[in-house]
Amino acid sequence: MRILHVYKDYYPVMGGIENHIKLLAEAQAAAGHQITVLVTNRGQRSNEQILNGVRVIKTGRLFSVASTPISLQLLTRLSKECADITHLHFPYPPGETAQLFWGKSAHTVITYHSDVVRQARLLKIYKPIMLRALDKAERIIVSSQAYLESSPILPRFRAKCTVIPFGIKQEPFRKHDNERVQAVRKQYGPG
């Protein structure tokens, strides 16, 4: 299956959503799927590479508005990508807009990582497109039932929401330095 993930950033940018996409994309590639991640580059030039079996396309970033990178190349590149499923990582307004108007995949899935909170003024402009993109998606993935219930947006799409907690690689948390553990316990108590 050809799966296209769309968001603003990807590894080596370190963030929760970026790490989630990397973990998911690499697991899907390891399972034999053709995975492409379409994001913006930190600079104005585009590039494409294969990282751990994942095709990563980083399109030139023109500027950012309210923590949202703008890349016209991302819009045109998305219109040329033929995937069985486009997996949008929400919120990223240019990604949702591009998929809504120019996307060619047969199916759309959205992982709803966060409500739009800080950009309340811009939400007034974006909300009609956001609601249309959510309505058009076949499935909306939410990290918890509590989030599904507490979001001001998600309850209206409850019928198409599926709760799937975010996965993590457990190995890094299994390794520990006993000396550091003892130093922390000495400083802060046994916890």
mmCIF file with all atom_site columns, C-alpha atoms in Angstrom:
data_model
loop_
_atom_site.group_PDB
_atom_site.id
_atom_site.type_symbol
_atom_site.label_atom_id
_atom_site.label_alt_id
_atom_site.label_comp_id
_atom_site.label_asym_id
_atom_site.label_entity_id
_atom_site.label_seq_id
_atom_site.pdbx_PDB_ins_code
_atom_site.Cartn_x
_atom_site.Cartn_y
_atom_site.Cartn_z
_atom_site.occupancy
_atom_site.B_iso_or_equiv
_atom_site.pdbx_formal_charge
_atom_site.auth_seq_id
_atom_site.auth_comp_id
_atom_site.auth_asym_id
_atom_site.auth_atom_id
_atom_site.pdbx_PDB_model_num
ATOM 1   C CA . MET A 1 1   ? 0.000   0.000  0.000  1.00 0.00 ? 1   MET A CA 1
ATOM 2   C CA . ARG A 1 2   ? 1.210   3.528  -0.792 1.00 0.00 ? 2   ARG A CA 1
ATOM 3   C CA . ILE A 1 3   ? 0.831   5.829  2.226  1.00 0.00 ? 3   ILE A CA 1
ATOM 4   C CA . LEU A 1 4   ? 1.560   9.550  2.201  1.00 0.00 ? 4   LEU A CA 1
ATOM 5   C CA . HIS A 1 5   ? 2.054   11.335 5.538  1.00 0.00 ? 5   HIS A CA 1
ATOM 6   C CA . VAL A 1 6   ? 1.697   15.141 5.471  1.00 0.00 ? 6   VAL A CA 1
ATOM 7   C CA . TYR A 1 7   ? 2.839   17.564 8.167  1.00 0.00 ? 7   TYR A CA 1
ATOM 8   C CA . LYS A 1 8   ? 5.054   20.612 8.563  1.00 0.00 ? 8   LYS A CA 1
ATOM 9   C CA . ASP A 1 9   ? 8.226   18.964 9.961  1.00 0.00 ? 9   ASP A CA 1
ATOM 10  C CA . TYR A 1 10  ? 9.946   15.592 10.227 1.00 0.00 ? 10  TYR A CA 1
ATOM 11  C CA . TYR A 1 11  ? 13.099  14.105 11.691 1.00 0.00 ? 11  TYR A CA 1
ATOM 12  C CA . PRO A 1 12  ? 15.659  15.402 12.584 1.00 0.00 ? 12  PRO A CA 1
ATOM 13  C CA . VAL A 1 13  ? 13.323  18.096 13.945 1.00 0.00 ? 13  VAL A CA 1
ATOM 14  C CA . MET A 1 14  ? 12.607  16.887 17.464 1.00 0.00 ? 14  MET A CA 1
ATOM 15  C CA . GLY A 1 15  ? 9.008   17.190 18.566 1.00 0.00 ? 15  GLY A CA 1
ATOM 16  C CA . GLY A 1 16  ? 6.170   14.956 19.667 1.00 0.00 ? 16  GLY A CA 1
ATOM 17  C CA . ILE A 1 17  ? 4.326   14.885 16.348 1.00 0.00 ? 17  ILE A CA 1
ATOM 18  C CA . GLU A 1 18  ? 7.546   14.622 14.348 1.00 0.00 ? 18  GLU A CA 1
ATOM 19  C CA . ASN A 1 19  ? 8.673   11.641 16.460 1.00 0.00 ? 19  ASN A CA 1
ATOM 20  C CA . HIS A 1 20  ? 5.255   10.013 16.162 1.00 0.00 ? 20  HIS A CA 1
ATOM 21  C CA . ILE A 1 21  ? 5.299   10.317 12.364 1.00 0.00 ? 21  ILE A CA 1
ATOM 22  C CA . LYS A 1 22  ? 8.846   8.896  12.191 1.00 0.00 ? 22  LYS A CA 1
ATOM 23  C CA . LEU A 1 23  ? 7.950   5.912  14.372 1.00 0.00 ? 23  LEU A CA 1
ATOM 24  C CA . LEU A 1 24  ? 4.755   5.242  12.418 1.00 0.00 ? 24  LEU A CA 1
ATOM 25  C CA . ALA A 1 25  ? 6.309   5.721  8.964  1.00 0.00 ? 25  ALA A CA 1
ATOM 26  C CA . GLU A 1 26  ? 9.289   3.477  9.710  1.00 0.00 ? 26  GLU A CA 1
ATOM 27  C CA . ALA A 1 27  ? 7.032   0.742  11.131 1.00 0.00 ? 27  ALA A CA 1
ATOM 28  C CA . GLN A 1 28  ? 4.807   0.918  8.057  1.00 0.00 ? 28  GLN A CA 1
ATOM 29  C CA . ALA A 1 29  ? 7.849   0.754  5.759  1.00 0.00 ? 29  ALA A CA 1
ATOM 30  C CA . ALA A 1 30  ? 9.194   -2.236 7.717  1.00 0.00 ? 30  ALA A CA 1
ATOM 31  C CA . ALA A 1 31  ? 5.805   -3.925 7.192  1.00 0.00 ? 31  ALA A CA 1
ATOM 32  C CA . GLY A 1 32  ? 6.302   -3.628 3.425  1.00 0.00 ? 32  GLY A CA 1
ATOM 33  C CA . HIS A 1 33  ? 4.308   -0.492 2.582  1.00 0.00 ? 33  HIS A CA 1
ATOM 34  C CA . GLN A 1 34  ? 5.595   2.289  0.297  1.00 0.00 ? 34  GLN A CA 1
ATOM 35  C CA . ILE A 1 35  ? 5.814   5.266  2.620  1.00 0.00 ? 35  ILE A CA 1
ATOM 36  C CA . THR A 1 36  ? 6.317   8.905  1.681  1.00 0.00 ? 36  THR A CA 1
ATOM 37  C CA . VAL A 1 37  ? 6.490   11.758 4.166  1.00 0.00 ? 37  VAL A CA 1
ATOM 38  C CA . LEU A 1 38  ? 5.809   15.215 2.712  1.00 0.00 ? 38  LEU A CA 1
ATOM 39  C CA . VAL A 1 39  ? 6.907   18.130 4.893  1.00 0.00 ? 39  VAL A CA 1
ATOM 40  C CA . THR A 1 40  ? 8.595   21.510 4.615  1.00 0.00 ? 40  THR A CA 1
ATOM 41  C CA . ASN A 1 41  ? 12.334  22.048 4.734  1.00 0.00 ? 41  ASN A CA 1
ATOM 42  C CA . ARG A 1 42  ? 13.883  24.514 7.163  1.00 0.00 ? 42  ARG A CA 1
ATOM 43  C CA . GLY A 1 43  ? 15.328  26.418 4.206  1.00 0.00 ? 43  GLY A CA 1
ATOM 44  C CA . GLN A 1 44  ? 14.024  27.525 0.822  1.00 0.00 ? 44  GLN A CA 1
ATOM 45  C CA . ARG A 1 45  ? 15.362  24.555 -1.140 1.00 0.00 ? 45  ARG A CA 1
ATOM 46  C CA . SER A 1 46  ? 13.542  21.287 -1.589 1.00 0.00 ? 46  SER A CA 1
ATOM 47  C CA . ASN A 1 47  ? 15.183  17.905 -1.230 1.00 0.00 ? 47  ASN A CA 1
ATOM 48  C CA . GLU A 1 48  ? 14.253  14.246 -1.264 1.00 0.00 ? 48  GLU A CA 1
ATOM 49  C CA . GLN A 1 49  ? 15.937  11.338 0.459  1.00 0.00 ? 49  GLN A CA 1
ATOM 50  C CA . ILE A 1 50  ? 15.323  7.839  1.789  1.00 0.00 ? 50  ILE A CA 1
ATOM 51  C CA . LEU A 1 51  ? 15.629  7.534  5.583  1.00 0.00 ? 51  LEU A CA 1
ATOM 52  C CA . ASN A 1 52  ? 15.201  4.074  7.132  1.00 0.00 ? 52  ASN A CA 1
ATOM 53  C CA . GLY A 1 53  ? 13.071  2.919  4.217  1.00 0.00 ? 53  GLY A CA 1
ATOM 54  C CA . VAL A 1 54  ? 10.908  6.058  4.195  1.00 0.00 ? 54  VAL A CA 1
ATOM 55  C CA . ARG A 1 55  ? 10.896  8.448  1.232  1.00 0.00 ? 55  ARG A CA 1
ATOM 56  C CA . VAL A 1 56  ? 11.093  11.928 2.758  1.00 0.00 ? 56  VAL A CA 1
ATOM 57  C CA . ILE A 1 57  ? 10.262  14.956 0.621  1.00 0.00 ? 57  ILE A CA 1
ATOM 58  C CA . LYS A 1 58  ? 11.088  18.306 2.209  1.00 0.00 ? 58  LYS A CA 1
ATOM 59  C CA . THR A 1 59  ? 9.776   21.234 0.181  1.00 0.00 ? 59  THR A CA 1
ATOM 60  C CA . GLY A 1 60  ? 11.227  24.732 0.283  1.00 0.00 ? 60  GLY A CA 1
ATOM 61  C CA . ARG A 1 61  ? 9.822   26.897 3.060  1.00 0.00 ? 61  ARG A CA 1
ATOM 62  C CA . LEU A 1 62  ? 9.047   30.482 2.055  1.00 0.00 ? 62  LEU A CA 1
ATOM 63  C CA . PHE A 1 63  ? 8.108   31.836 5.496  1.00 0.00 ? 63  PHE A CA 1
ATOM 64  C CA . SER A 1 64  ? 6.069   30.972 8.589  1.00 0.00 ? 64  SER A CA 1
ATOM 65  C CA . VAL A 1 65  ? 2.873   32.479 9.957  1.00 0.00 ? 65  VAL A CA 1
ATOM 66  C CA . ALA A 1 66  ? 1.741   31.636 13.508 1.00 0.00 ? 66  ALA A CA 1
ATOM 67  C CA . SER A 1 67  ? 4.093   28.599 13.716 1.00 0.00 ? 67  SER A CA 1
ATOM 68  C CA . THR A 1 68  ? 2.844   27.401 10.327 1.00 0.00 ? 68  THR A CA 1
ATOM 69  C CA . PRO A 1 69  ? 5.453   27.010 7.581  1.00 0.00 ? 69  PRO A CA 1
ATOM 70  C CA . ILE A 1 70  ? 4.245   28.085 4.139  1.00 0.00 ? 70  ILE A CA 1
ATOM 71  C CA . SER A 1 71  ? 5.526   26.190 1.111  1.00 0.00 ? 71  SER A CA 1
ATOM 72  C CA . LEU A 1 72  ? 3.946   26.534 -2.311 1.00 0.00 ? 72  LEU A CA 1
ATOM 73  C CA . GLN A 1 73  ? 6.040   23.570 -3.423 1.00 0.00 ? 73  GLN A CA 1
ATOM 74  C CA . LEU A 1 74  ? 4.299   21.412 -0.810 1.00 0.00 ? 74  LEU A CA 1
ATOM 75  C CA . LEU A 1 75  ? 0.956   22.222 -2.432 1.00 0.00 ? 75  LEU A CA 1
ATOM 76  C CA . THR A 1 76  ? 2.134   21.355 -5.931 1.00 0.00 ? 76  THR A CA 1
ATOM 77  C CA . ARG A 1 77  ? 4.030   18.264 -4.757 1.00 0.00 ? 77  ARG A CA 1
ATOM 78  C CA . LEU A 1 78  ? 0.986   16.914 -2.925 1.00 0.00 ? 78  LEU A CA 1
ATOM 79  C CA . SER A 1 79  ? -1.069  17.272 -6.106 1.00 0.00 ? 79  SER A CA 1
ATOM 80  C CA . LYS A 1 80  ? 1.437   15.018 -7.920 1.00 0.00 ? 80  LYS A CA 1
ATOM 81  C CA . GLU A 1 81  ? 1.666   12.280 -5.290 1.00 0.00 ? 81  GLU A CA 1
ATOM 82  C CA . CYS A 1 82  ? -0.502  9.236  -5.951 1.00 0.00 ? 82  CYS A CA 1
ATOM 83  C CA . ALA A 1 83  ? -1.131  7.372  -2.711 1.00 0.00 ? 83  ALA A CA 1
ATOM 84  C CA . ASP A 1 84  ? -3.718  4.872  -1.622 1.00 0.00 ? 84  ASP A CA 1
ATOM 85  C CA . ILE A 1 85  ? -4.036  6.726  1.689  1.00 0.00 ? 85  ILE A CA 1
ATOM 86  C CA . THR A 1 86  ? -3.035  10.251 2.630  1.00 0.00 ? 86  THR A CA 1
ATOM 87  C CA . HIS A 1 87  ? -2.478  10.521 6.373  1.00 0.00 ? 87  HIS A CA 1
ATOM 88  C CA . LEU A 1 88  ? -2.727  14.134 7.514  1.00 0.00 ? 88  LEU A CA 1
ATOM 89  C CA . HIS A 1 89  ? -1.258  15.069 10.874 1.00 0.00 ? 89  HIS A CA 1
ATOM 90  C CA . PHE A 1 90  ? -3.538  17.798 12.207 1.00 0.00 ? 90  PHE A CA 1
ATOM 91  C CA . PRO A 1 91  ? -3.222  20.703 12.685 1.00 0.00 ? 91  PRO A CA 1
ATOM 92  C CA . TYR A 1 92  ? -1.246  21.847 9.705  1.00 0.00 ? 92  TYR A CA 1
ATOM 93  C CA . PRO A 1 93  ? -3.598  24.129 7.694  1.00 0.00 ? 93  PRO A CA 1
ATOM 94  C CA . PRO A 1 94  ? -1.593  24.098 4.423  1.00 0.00 ? 94  PRO A CA 1
ATOM 95  C CA . GLY A 1 95  ? -1.581  20.289 4.479  1.00 0.00 ? 95  GLY A CA 1
ATOM 96  C CA . GLU A 1 96  ? -5.307  19.967 5.108  1.00 0.00 ? 96  GLU A CA 1
ATOM 97  C CA . THR A 1 97  ? -6.050  22.625 2.487  1.00 0.00 ? 97  THR A CA 1
ATOM 98  C CA . ALA A 1 98  ? -3.799  21.019 -0.124 1.00 0.00 ? 98  ALA A CA 1
ATOM 99  C CA . GLN A 1 99  ? -5.321  17.582 0.412  1.00 0.00 ? 99  GLN A CA 1
ATOM 100 C CA . LEU A 1 100 ? -8.855  18.953 0.347  1.00 0.00 ? 100 LEU A CA 1
ATOM 101 C CA . PHE A 1 101 ? -8.450  20.785 -2.955 1.00 0.00 ? 101 PHE A CA 1
ATOM 102 C CA . TRP A 1 102 ? -5.602  19.014 -4.788 1.00 0.00 ? 102 TRP A CA 1
ATOM 103 C CA . GLY A 1 103 ? -5.047  15.633 -3.148 1.00 0.00 ? 103 GLY A CA 1
ATOM 104 C CA . LYS A 1 104 ? -5.328  12.586 -5.397 1.00 0.00 ? 104 LYS A CA 1
ATOM 105 C CA . SER A 1 105 ? -5.340  9.722  -2.927 1.00 0.00 ? 105 SER A CA 1
ATOM 106 C CA . ALA A 1 106 ? -8.293  7.380  -2.740 1.00 0.00 ? 106 ALA A CA 1
ATOM 107 C CA . HIS A 1 107 ? -8.648  7.761  1.038  1.00 0.00 ? 107 HIS A CA 1
ATOM 108 C CA . THR A 1 108 ? -7.804  10.302 3.724  1.00 0.00 ? 108 THR A CA 1
ATOM 109 C CA . VAL A 1 109 ? -7.065  9.650  7.385  1.00 0.00 ? 109 VAL A CA 1
ATOM 110 C CA . ILE A 1 110 ? -6.381  12.413 9.902  1.00 0.00 ? 110 ILE A CA 1
ATOM 111 C CA . THR A 1 111 ? -4.556  12.021 13.188 1.00 0.00 ? 111 THR A CA 1
ATOM 112 C CA . TYR A 1 112 ? -5.990  14.809 15.315 1.00 0.00 ? 112 TYR A CA 1
ATOM 113 C CA . HIS A 1 113 ? -2.975  15.726 17.442 1.00 0.00 ? 113 HIS A CA 1
ATOM 114 C CA . SER A 1 114 ? -4.292  18.982 18.870 1.00 0.00 ? 114 SER A CA 1
ATOM 115 C CA . ASP A 1 115 ? -7.081  21.507 18.781 1.00 0.00 ? 115 ASP A CA 1
ATOM 116 C CA . VAL A 1 116 ? -6.124  24.904 17.374 1.00 0.00 ? 116 VAL A CA 1
ATOM 117 C CA . VAL A 1 117 ? -5.696  26.879 20.588 1.00 0.00 ? 117 VAL A CA 1
ATOM 118 C CA . ARG A 1 118 ? -3.161  29.716 20.389 1.00 0.00 ? 118 ARG A CA 1
ATOM 119 C CA . GLN A 1 119 ? -4.161  30.990 16.958 1.00 0.00 ? 119 GLN A CA 1
ATOM 120 C CA . ALA A 1 120 ? -7.789  31.815 17.840 1.00 0.00 ? 120 ALA A CA 1
ATOM 121 C CA . ARG A 1 121 ? -7.987  34.737 15.406 1.00 0.00 ? 121 ARG A CA 1
ATOM 122 C CA . LEU A 1 122 ? -6.636  32.728 12.491 1.00 0.00 ? 122 LEU A CA 1
ATOM 123 C CA . LEU A 1 123 ? -8.973  29.867 13.396 1.00 0.00 ? 123 LEU A CA 1
ATOM 124 C CA . LYS A 1 124 ? -11.910 32.033 12.331 1.00 0.00 ? 124 LYS A CA 1
ATOM 125 C CA . ILE A 1 125 ? -10.482 32.104 8.802  1.00 0.00 ? 125 ILE A CA 1
ATOM 126 C CA . TYR A 1 126 ? -9.324  28.479 8.786  1.00 0.00 ? 126 TYR A CA 1
ATOM 127 C CA . LYS A 1 127 ? -12.339 26.873 10.504 1.00 0.00 ? 127 LYS A CA 1
ATOM 128 C CA . PRO A 1 128 ? -14.522 26.340 7.381  1.00 0.00 ? 128 PRO A CA 1
ATOM 129 C CA . ILE A 1 129 ? -11.657 24.538 5.601  1.00 0.00 ? 129 ILE A CA 1
ATOM 130 C CA . MET A 1 130 ? -10.779 22.611 8.769  1.00 0.00 ? 130 MET A CA 1
ATOM 131 C CA . LEU A 1 131 ? -14.348 21.392 9.228  1.00 0.00 ? 131 LEU A CA 1
ATOM 132 C CA . ARG A 1 132 ? -14.619 20.421 5.559  1.00 0.00 ? 132 ARG A CA 1
ATOM 133 C CA . ALA A 1 133 ? -11.334 18.470 5.734  1.00 0.00 ? 133 ALA A CA 1
ATOM 134 C CA . LEU A 1 134 ? -12.464 16.651 8.884  1.00 0.00 ? 134 LEU A CA 1
ATOM 135 C CA . ASP A 1 135 ? -15.827 15.921 7.307  1.00 0.00 ? 135 ASP A CA 1
ATOM 136 C CA . LYS A 1 136 ? -14.229 14.542 4.141  1.00 0.00 ? 136 LYS A CA 1
ATOM 137 C CA . ALA A 1 137 ? -11.773 12.248 5.970  1.00 0.00 ? 137 ALA A CA 1
ATOM 138 C CA . GLU A 1 138 ? -12.805 8.608  6.206  1.00 0.00 ? 138 GLU A CA 1
ATOM 139 C CA . ARG A 1 139 ? -11.309 8.218  9.669  1.00 0.00 ? 139 ARG A CA 1
ATOM 140 C CA . ILE A 1 140 ? -10.039 10.536 12.408 1.00 0.00 ? 140 ILE A CA 1
ATOM 141 C CA . ILE A 1 141 ? -7.538  9.072  14.849 1.00 0.00 ? 141 ILE A CA 1
ATOM 142 C CA . VAL A 1 142 ? -7.579  10.490 18.389 1.00 0.00 ? 142 VAL A CA 1
ATOM 143 C CA . SER A 1 143 ? -5.078  9.621  21.131 1.00 0.00 ? 143 SER A CA 1
ATOM 144 C CA . SER A 1 144 ? -7.587  9.107  23.957 1.00 0.00 ? 144 SER A CA 1
ATOM 145 C CA . GLN A 1 145 ? -11.286 8.893  24.760 1.00 0.00 ? 145 GLN A CA 1
ATOM 146 C CA . ALA A 1 146 ? -10.860 11.812 27.178 1.00 0.00 ? 146 ALA A CA 1
ATOM 147 C CA . TYR A 1 147 ? -9.524  13.974 24.359 1.00 0.00 ? 147 TYR A CA 1
ATOM 148 C CA . LEU A 1 148 ? -12.377 12.956 22.075 1.00 0.00 ? 148 LEU A CA 1
ATOM 149 C CA . GLU A 1 149 ? -14.843 14.060 24.770 1.00 0.00 ? 149 GLU A CA 1
ATOM 150 C CA . SER A 1 150 ? -13.091 17.310 25.767 1.00 0.00 ? 150 SER A CA 1
ATOM 151 C CA . SER A 1 151 ? -12.251 18.735 22.320 1.00 0.00 ? 151 SER A CA 1
ATOM 152 C CA . PRO A 1 152 ? -14.582 21.499 21.151 1.00 0.00 ? 152 PRO A CA 1
ATOM 153 C CA . ILE A 1 153 ? -14.388 20.091 17.578 1.00 0.00 ? 153 ILE A CA 1
ATOM 154 C CA . LEU A 1 154 ? -14.178 16.302 17.749 1.00 0.00 ? 154 LEU A CA 1
ATOM 155 C CA . PRO A 1 155 ? -17.606 15.406 19.229 1.00 0.00 ? 155 PRO A CA 1
ATOM 156 C CA . ARG A 1 156 ? -19.347 16.447 16.007 1.00 0.00 ? 156 ARG A CA 1
ATOM 157 C CA . PHE A 1 157 ? -17.216 13.847 14.163 1.00 0.00 ? 157 PHE A CA 1
ATOM 158 C CA . ARG A 1 158 ? -17.552 11.125 16.832 1.00 0.00 ? 158 ARG A CA 1
ATOM 159 C CA . ALA A 1 159 ? -18.873 8.523  14.377 1.00 0.00 ? 159 ALA A CA 1
ATOM 160 C CA . LYS A 1 160 ? -15.651 8.573  12.359 1.00 0.00 ? 160 LYS A CA 1
ATOM 161 C CA . CYS A 1 161 ? -13.234 8.875  15.312 1.00 0.00 ? 161 CYS A CA 1
ATOM 162 C CA . THR A 1 162 ? -11.129 5.940  16.464 1.00 0.00 ? 162 THR A CA 1
ATOM 163 C CA . VAL A 1 163 ? -9.080  6.085  19.656 1.00 0.00 ? 163 VAL A CA 1
ATOM 164 C CA . ILE A 1 164 ? -5.525  4.830  19.127 1.00 0.00 ? 164 ILE A CA 1
ATOM 165 C CA . PRO A 1 165 ? -3.005  5.841  21.828 1.00 0.00 ? 165 PRO A CA 1
ATOM 166 C CA . PHE A 1 166 ? 0.330   7.068  20.507 1.00 0.00 ? 166 PHE A CA 1
ATOM 167 C CA . GLY A 1 167 ? 3.041   4.427  20.576 1.00 0.00 ? 167 GLY A CA 1
ATOM 168 C CA . ILE A 1 168 ? 6.585   4.869  21.805 1.00 0.00 ? 168 ILE A CA 1
ATOM 169 C CA . LYS A 1 169 ? 9.771   2.880  21.564 1.00 0.00 ? 169 LYS A CA 1
ATOM 170 C CA . GLN A 1 170 ? 10.265  1.462  25.037 1.00 0.00 ? 170 GLN A CA 1
ATOM 171 C CA . GLU A 1 171 ? 13.964  0.555  24.788 1.00 0.00 ? 171 GLU A CA 1
ATOM 172 C CA . PRO A 1 172 ? 15.353  4.024  25.643 1.00 0.00 ? 172 PRO A CA 1
ATOM 173 C CA . PHE A 1 173 ? 13.311  4.047  28.847 1.00 0.00 ? 173 PHE A CA 1
ATOM 174 C CA . ARG A 1 174 ? 14.506  0.623  29.954 1.00 0.00 ? 174 ARG A CA 1
ATOM 175 C CA . LYS A 1 175 ? 18.144  1.697  30.112 1.00 0.00 ? 175 LYS A CA 1
ATOM 176 C CA . HIS A 1 176 ? 19.180  3.708  33.128 1.00 0.00 ? 176 HIS A CA 1
ATOM 177 C CA . ASP A 1 177 ? 22.299  4.807  34.921 1.00 0.00 ? 177 ASP A CA 1
ATOM 178 C CA . ASN A 1 178 ? 22.091  3.573  38.524 1.00 0.00 ? 178 ASN A CA 1
ATOM 179 C CA . GLU A 1 179 ? 24.414  6.334  39.769 1.00 0.00 ? 179 GLU A CA 1
ATOM 180 C CA . ARG A 1 180 ? 22.160  9.029  38.260 1.00 0.00 ? 180 ARG A CA 1
ATOM 181 C CA . VAL A 1 181 ? 19.063  7.327  39.662 1.00 0.00 ? 181 VAL A CA 1
ATOM 182 C CA . GLN A 1 182 ? 20.589  7.286  43.142 1.00 0.00 ? 182 GLN A CA 1
ATOM 183 C CA . ALA A 1 183 ? 21.667  10.942 42.824 1.00 0.00 ? 183 ALA A CA 1
ATOM 184 C CA . VAL A 1 184 ? 18.140  11.997 41.843 1.00 0.00 ? 184 VAL A CA 1
ATOM 185 C CA . ARG A 1 185 ? 16.615  9.953  44.692 1.00 0.00 ? 185 ARG A CA 1
ATOM 186 C CA . LYS A 1 186 ? 19.078  11.496 47.135 1.00 0.00 ? 186 LYS A CA 1
ATOM 187 C CA . GLN A 1 187 ? 18.229  15.022 45.954 1.00 0.00 ? 187 GLN A CA 1
ATOM 188 C CA . TYR A 1 188 ? 14.438  14.625 45.601 1.00 0.00 ? 188 TYR A CA 1
ATOM 189 C CA . GLY A 1 189 ? 13.520  11.612 47.746 1.00 0.00 ? 189 GLY A CA 1
ATOM 190 C CA . PRO A 1 190 ? 12.442  8.116  46.759 1.00 0.00 ? 190 PRO A CA 1
ATOM 191 C CA . GLY A 1 191 ? 9.376   9.425  44.915 1.00 0.00 ? 191 GLY A CA 1
#
